XYZ file of C-alpha atoms in Angstrom:
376
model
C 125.242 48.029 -31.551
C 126.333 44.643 -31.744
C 124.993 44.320 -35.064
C 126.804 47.303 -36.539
C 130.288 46.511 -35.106
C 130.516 42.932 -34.770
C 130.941 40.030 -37.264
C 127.798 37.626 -36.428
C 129.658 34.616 -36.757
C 133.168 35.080 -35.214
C 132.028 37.626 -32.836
C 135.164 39.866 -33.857
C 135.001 43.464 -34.810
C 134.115 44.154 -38.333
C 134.796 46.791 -40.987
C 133.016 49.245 -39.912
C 134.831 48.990 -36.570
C 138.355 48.313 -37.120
C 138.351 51.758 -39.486
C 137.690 53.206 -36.363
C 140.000 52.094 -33.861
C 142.825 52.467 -36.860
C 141.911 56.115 -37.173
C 141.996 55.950 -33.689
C 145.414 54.165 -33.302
C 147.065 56.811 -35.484
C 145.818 59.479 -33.945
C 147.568 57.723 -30.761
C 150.561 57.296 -33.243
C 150.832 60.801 -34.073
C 151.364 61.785 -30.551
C 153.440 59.217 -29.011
C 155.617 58.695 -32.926
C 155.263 54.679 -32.155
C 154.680 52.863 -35.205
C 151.765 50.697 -35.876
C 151.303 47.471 -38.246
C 148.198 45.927 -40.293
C 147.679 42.631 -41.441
C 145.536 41.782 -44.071
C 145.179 37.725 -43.751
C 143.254 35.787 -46.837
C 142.568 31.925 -46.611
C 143.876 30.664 -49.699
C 141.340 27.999 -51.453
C 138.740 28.720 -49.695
C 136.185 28.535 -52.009
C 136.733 25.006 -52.903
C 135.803 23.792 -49.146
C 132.742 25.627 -49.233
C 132.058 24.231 -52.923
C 133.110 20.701 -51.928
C 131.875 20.140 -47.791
C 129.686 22.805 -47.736
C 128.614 26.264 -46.454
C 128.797 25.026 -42.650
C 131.917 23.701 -42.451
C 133.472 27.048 -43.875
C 132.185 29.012 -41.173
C 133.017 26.347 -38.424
C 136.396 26.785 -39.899
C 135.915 30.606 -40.083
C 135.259 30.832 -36.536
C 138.426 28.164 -35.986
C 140.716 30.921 -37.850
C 139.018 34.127 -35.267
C 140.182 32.008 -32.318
C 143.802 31.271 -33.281
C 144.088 34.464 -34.734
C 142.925 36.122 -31.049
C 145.647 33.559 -29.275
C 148.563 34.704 -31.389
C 148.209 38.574 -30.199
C 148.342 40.906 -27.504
C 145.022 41.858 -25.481
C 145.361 45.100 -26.536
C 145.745 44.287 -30.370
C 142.089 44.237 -33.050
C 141.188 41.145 -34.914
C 138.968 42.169 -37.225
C 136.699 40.134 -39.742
C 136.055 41.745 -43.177
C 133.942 39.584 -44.675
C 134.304 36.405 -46.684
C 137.754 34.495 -45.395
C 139.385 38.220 -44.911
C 140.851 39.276 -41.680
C 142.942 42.009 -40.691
C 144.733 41.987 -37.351
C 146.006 45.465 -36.101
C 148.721 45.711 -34.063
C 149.834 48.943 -31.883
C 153.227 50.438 -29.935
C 155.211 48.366 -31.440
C 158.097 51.347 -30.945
C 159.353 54.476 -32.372
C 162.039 52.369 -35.335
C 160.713 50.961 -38.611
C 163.111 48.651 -38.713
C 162.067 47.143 -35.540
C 159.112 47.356 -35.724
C 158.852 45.765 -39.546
C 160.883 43.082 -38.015
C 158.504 42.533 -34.677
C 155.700 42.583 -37.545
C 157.378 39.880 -39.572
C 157.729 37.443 -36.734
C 153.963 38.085 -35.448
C 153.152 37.460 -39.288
C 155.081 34.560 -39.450
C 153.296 33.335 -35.977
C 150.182 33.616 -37.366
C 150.812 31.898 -40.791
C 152.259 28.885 -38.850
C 149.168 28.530 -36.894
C 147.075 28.949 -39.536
C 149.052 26.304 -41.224
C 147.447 23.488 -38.279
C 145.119 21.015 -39.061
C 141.133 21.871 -38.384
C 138.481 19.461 -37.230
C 135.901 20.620 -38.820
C 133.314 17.693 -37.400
C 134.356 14.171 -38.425
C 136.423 16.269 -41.264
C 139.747 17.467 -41.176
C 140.583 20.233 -43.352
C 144.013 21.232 -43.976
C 144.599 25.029 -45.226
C 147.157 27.752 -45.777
C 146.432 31.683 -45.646
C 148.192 34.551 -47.774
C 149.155 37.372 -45.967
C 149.650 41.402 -46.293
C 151.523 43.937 -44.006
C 151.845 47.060 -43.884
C 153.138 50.089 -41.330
C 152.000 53.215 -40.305
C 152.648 56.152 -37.973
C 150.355 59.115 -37.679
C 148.189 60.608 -39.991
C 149.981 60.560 -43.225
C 147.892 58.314 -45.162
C 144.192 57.826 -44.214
C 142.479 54.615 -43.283
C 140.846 53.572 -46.317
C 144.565 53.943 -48.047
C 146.537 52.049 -45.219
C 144.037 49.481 -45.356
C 144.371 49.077 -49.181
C 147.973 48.723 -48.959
C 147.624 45.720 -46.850
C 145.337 43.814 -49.195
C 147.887 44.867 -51.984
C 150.823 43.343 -50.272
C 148.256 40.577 -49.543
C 148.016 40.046 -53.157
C 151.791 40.342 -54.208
C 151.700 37.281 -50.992
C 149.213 35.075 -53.165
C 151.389 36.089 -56.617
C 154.047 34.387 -54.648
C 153.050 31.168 -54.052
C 150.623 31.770 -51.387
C 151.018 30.746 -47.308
C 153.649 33.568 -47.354
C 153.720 37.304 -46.467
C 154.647 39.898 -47.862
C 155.219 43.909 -47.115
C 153.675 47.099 -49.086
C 157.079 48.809 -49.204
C 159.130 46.658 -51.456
C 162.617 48.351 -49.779
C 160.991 47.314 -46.071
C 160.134 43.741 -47.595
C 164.091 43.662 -49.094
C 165.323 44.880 -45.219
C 162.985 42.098 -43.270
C 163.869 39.186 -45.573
C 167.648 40.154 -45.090
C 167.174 40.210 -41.487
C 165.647 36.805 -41.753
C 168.432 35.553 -43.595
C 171.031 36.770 -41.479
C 169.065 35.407 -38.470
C 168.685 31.492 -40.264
C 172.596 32.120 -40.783
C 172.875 33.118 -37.173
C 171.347 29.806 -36.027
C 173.938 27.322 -37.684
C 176.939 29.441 -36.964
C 178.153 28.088 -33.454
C 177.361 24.383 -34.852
C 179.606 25.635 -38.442
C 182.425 27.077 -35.601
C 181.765 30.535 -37.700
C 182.092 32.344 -34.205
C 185.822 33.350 -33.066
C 186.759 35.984 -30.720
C 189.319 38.532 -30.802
C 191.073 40.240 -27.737
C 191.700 43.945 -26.992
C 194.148 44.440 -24.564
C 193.900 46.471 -21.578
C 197.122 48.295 -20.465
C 198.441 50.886 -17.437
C 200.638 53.849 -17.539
C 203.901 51.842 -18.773
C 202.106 49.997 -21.140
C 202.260 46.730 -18.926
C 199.318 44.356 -20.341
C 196.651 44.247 -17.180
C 194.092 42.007 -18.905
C 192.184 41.728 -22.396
C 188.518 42.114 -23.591
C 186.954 39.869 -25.487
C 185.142 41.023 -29.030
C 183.303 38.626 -30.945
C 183.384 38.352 -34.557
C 181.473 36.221 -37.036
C 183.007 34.247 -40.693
C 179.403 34.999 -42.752
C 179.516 32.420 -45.069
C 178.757 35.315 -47.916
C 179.706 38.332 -46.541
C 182.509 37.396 -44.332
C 183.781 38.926 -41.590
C 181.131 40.577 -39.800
C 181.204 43.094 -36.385
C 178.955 42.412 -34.084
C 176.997 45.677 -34.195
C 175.480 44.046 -38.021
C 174.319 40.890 -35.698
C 174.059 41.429 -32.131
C 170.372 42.840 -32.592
C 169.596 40.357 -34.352
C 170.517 37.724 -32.082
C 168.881 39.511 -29.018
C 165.668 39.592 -31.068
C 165.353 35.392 -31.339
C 166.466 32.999 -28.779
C 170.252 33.013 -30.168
C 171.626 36.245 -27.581
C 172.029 33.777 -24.373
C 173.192 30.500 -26.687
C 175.817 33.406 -27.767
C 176.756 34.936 -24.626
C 177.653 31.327 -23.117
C 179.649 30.541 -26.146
C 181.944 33.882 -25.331
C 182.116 32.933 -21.775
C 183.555 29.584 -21.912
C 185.631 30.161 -25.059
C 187.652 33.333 -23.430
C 188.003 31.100 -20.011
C 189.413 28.179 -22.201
C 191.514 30.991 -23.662
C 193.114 32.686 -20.916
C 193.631 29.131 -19.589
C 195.700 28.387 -22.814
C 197.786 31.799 -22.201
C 198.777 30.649 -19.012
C 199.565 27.674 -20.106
C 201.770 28.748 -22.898
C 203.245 31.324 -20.147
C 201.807 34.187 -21.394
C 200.510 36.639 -18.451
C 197.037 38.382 -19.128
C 195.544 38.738 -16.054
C 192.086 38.589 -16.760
C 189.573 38.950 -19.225
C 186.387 40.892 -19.782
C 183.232 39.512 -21.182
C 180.113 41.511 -21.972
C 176.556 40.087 -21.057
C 174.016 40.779 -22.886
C 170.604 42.036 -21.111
C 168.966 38.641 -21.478
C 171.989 37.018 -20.395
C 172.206 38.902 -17.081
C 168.513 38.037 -16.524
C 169.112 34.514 -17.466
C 167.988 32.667 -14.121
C 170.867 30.320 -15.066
C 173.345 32.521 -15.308
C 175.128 31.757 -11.792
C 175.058 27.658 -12.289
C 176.482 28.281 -15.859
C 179.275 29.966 -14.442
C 180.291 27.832 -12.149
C 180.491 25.292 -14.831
C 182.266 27.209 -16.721
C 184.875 27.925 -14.043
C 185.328 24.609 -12.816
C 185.337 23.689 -16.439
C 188.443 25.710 -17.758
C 190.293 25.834 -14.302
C 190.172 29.724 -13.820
C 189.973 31.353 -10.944
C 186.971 33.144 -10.632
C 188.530 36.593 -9.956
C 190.622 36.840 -13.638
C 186.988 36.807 -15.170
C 185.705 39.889 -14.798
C 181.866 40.418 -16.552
C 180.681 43.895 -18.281
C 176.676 44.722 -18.571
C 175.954 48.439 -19.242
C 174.057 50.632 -17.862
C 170.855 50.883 -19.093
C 170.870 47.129 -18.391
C 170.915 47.513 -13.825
C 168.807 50.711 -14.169
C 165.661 48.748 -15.776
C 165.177 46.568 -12.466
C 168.202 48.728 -9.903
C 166.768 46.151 -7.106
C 166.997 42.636 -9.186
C 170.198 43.691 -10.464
C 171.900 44.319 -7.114
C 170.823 40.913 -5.410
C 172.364 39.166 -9.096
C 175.288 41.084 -8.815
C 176.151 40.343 -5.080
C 175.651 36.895 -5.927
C 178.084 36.775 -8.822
C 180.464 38.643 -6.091
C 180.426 36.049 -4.142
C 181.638 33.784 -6.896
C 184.541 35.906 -6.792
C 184.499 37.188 -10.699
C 184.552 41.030 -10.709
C 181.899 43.085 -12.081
C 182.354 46.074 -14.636
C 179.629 48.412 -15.837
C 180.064 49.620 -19.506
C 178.916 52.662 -21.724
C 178.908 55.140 -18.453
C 177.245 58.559 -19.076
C 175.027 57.435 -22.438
C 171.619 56.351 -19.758
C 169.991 57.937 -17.070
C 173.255 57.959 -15.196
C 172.774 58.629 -11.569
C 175.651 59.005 -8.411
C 173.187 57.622 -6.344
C 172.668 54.775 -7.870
C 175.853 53.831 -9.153
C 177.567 53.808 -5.493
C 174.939 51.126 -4.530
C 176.314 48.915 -6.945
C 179.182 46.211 -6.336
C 181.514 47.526 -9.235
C 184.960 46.771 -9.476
C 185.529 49.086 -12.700
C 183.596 51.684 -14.170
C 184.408 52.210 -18.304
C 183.243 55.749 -18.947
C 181.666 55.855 -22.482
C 183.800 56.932 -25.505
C 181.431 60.229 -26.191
C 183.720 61.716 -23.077
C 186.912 59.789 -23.548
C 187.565 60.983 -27.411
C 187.654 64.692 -26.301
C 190.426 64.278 -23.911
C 192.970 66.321 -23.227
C 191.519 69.240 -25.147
C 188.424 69.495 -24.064
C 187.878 70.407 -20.361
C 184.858 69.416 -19.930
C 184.903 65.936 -20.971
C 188.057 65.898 -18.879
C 186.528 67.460 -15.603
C 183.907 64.622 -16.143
C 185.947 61.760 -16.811
């Protein structure tokens, strides 16, 4: 059995295997609609160490590649060994978008080539080597094996046609969308430095029209496209390390801001900021506050915070203790998007909420229709 499923020198599953778990995985694919990736990896110049150190050394390096290929994935995801310097590493669940999950792809692709990239000691040798790689998606059974796993050595090839240690995707529309979303994201990453960020204020109002406080929006100056709403890079920025680097940038600008109101005698009252999810479940969330506070001179209660809902319903528990301790700051707390999660009575009366904003699915039907009236 070993012999029939398992590479002999890497100890990874081979062909005859990973056809098997991928007919498998879209089977599971089918069922659940959560879309699956494969990707076809090919050490470029390979040949010439073989040719030049000789046979061993290629497979020491060989079995080098299997173990950083097994370190850069899940448990639950295949490396596979074809044959030759070909491996294919299949990855599962990776959710029901394309878009997401192309881009979740990308950056496990990306992972890999990087580690690829390091140096290997190959004995008193050190070898230095890039790898060409192909991706492709799937979800169910609409293509079978054999033709998902030629589209990943095509896109493989199209990855050596372009200069090799790259990647590249079978669909040439998904392979326009990720390297968009790649260039948005390396624009992302110099635009708080570049002071492309600003933020603009919505004002909050009562009955007579009297301003009670502002929320702030953010916008960003793309250097290309220009201005740009949030909704374009938000996702982007909570899918690197850029959402909390954001979300700090927000809070002490509009704290500085409503600082510089009162200074200039304008009366706001207080302003709303949204956290993110990661920036709720930032551990330093609290100290940063404070700083930011003490920093601008505001009193705690004109800042009041908005998370939404789907955000205290992952981890109800966590979220209370956070929220009591932000409480006790003296900021007020505001959950936003009401009614578009599992919303729940129950739970909402255990948390410390100072204003509930009732999501705009039941707010744009009022007065005329009664029932989004009888439920706001």
């Amino acid at each position: 059995e070993r012999l029939a499923y398992y590479d002999p020198l890497t100890h990874l599953p081979n062909r005859r295997l990973l056809l098997d778990r991928l007919r498998q995985a879209c089977v599971a694919s089918g069922q659940n609609q959560q879309v699956g990736a494969l990707l076809f990896i090919d050490m470029d110049n390979f040949k010439f160490l073989n040719d030049t150190q000789g046979h061993d050394k290629g497979d020491q390096l060989l079995q080098q590649v299997a173990s950083r290929l097994r370190n850069q994935v899940r448990e639950t995801d295949t490396v596979s060994r074809l044959g030759g310097d070909e491996f294919v590493v299949m990855l599962e669940g990776l959710g029901a978008d394309i878009a997401d999950a192309a881009t979740y792809a990308r950056s496990i692709g990306d992972k890999v080539l990087a580690s690829l990239q390091a140096p290997y000691e190959l004995g008193s040798y050190v070898h230095h080597c890039t790898s060409s790689m192909g991706v492709t998606l799937f979800r169910g059974r609409d293509n079978s094996v054999e033709e998902i796993l030629k589209q990943a050595d095509l896109a493989m090839y199209e990855a050596k046609a372009a200069g090799r240690n790259t990647l590249r995707f079978f669909d040439q529309t998904m392979q326009k969308a990720v390297d968009e979303r790649a260039d948005l994201e390396g624009h992302l990453h110099q635009a708080i430095e570049r002071q492309q960020l600003e933020l603009h204020y919505q004002i909050q109002v009562d009955d007579d029209g009297q301003v009670l406080g502002a929320e702030a929006l953010l916008r960003w100056h793309h250097p290309q496209h220009g201005m740009m709403s949030p909704a374009v890079f938000i996702p982007v920025a909570e899918q690197s390390d850029l959402i909390v680097r954001f979300g700090n940038w927000v809070l002490e600008t509009a704290c500085r801001q409503l600082a510089a109101w009162d200074t200039a005698g304008f009366s706001v009252g207080h302003v709303a900021v949204n956290l993110s999810a990661h920036q709720f479940n930032d551990p330093g969330l609290t100290h940063h506050l404070k700083a930011v506070l003490s920093d601008s001179g505001l009193a705690a209660r004109r800042l009041e915070l908005e998370v939404t809902e789907s955000t205290l319903i992952n981890n109800p528990t966590a979220a209370i203790a956070l929220m009591t301790e932000l409480k006790e700051l003296g900021v007020r707390l505001s959950i936003d998007d009401f009614g578009t999660g599992y919303s729940s009575l129950a739970q909402l009366k255990r948390f410390p909420l100072d204003t509930l904003k009732i999501d705009r699915t039941f707010v744009s039907g009022i007065p005329a229709d009664a029932s989004d009236l009888a439920i706001t």
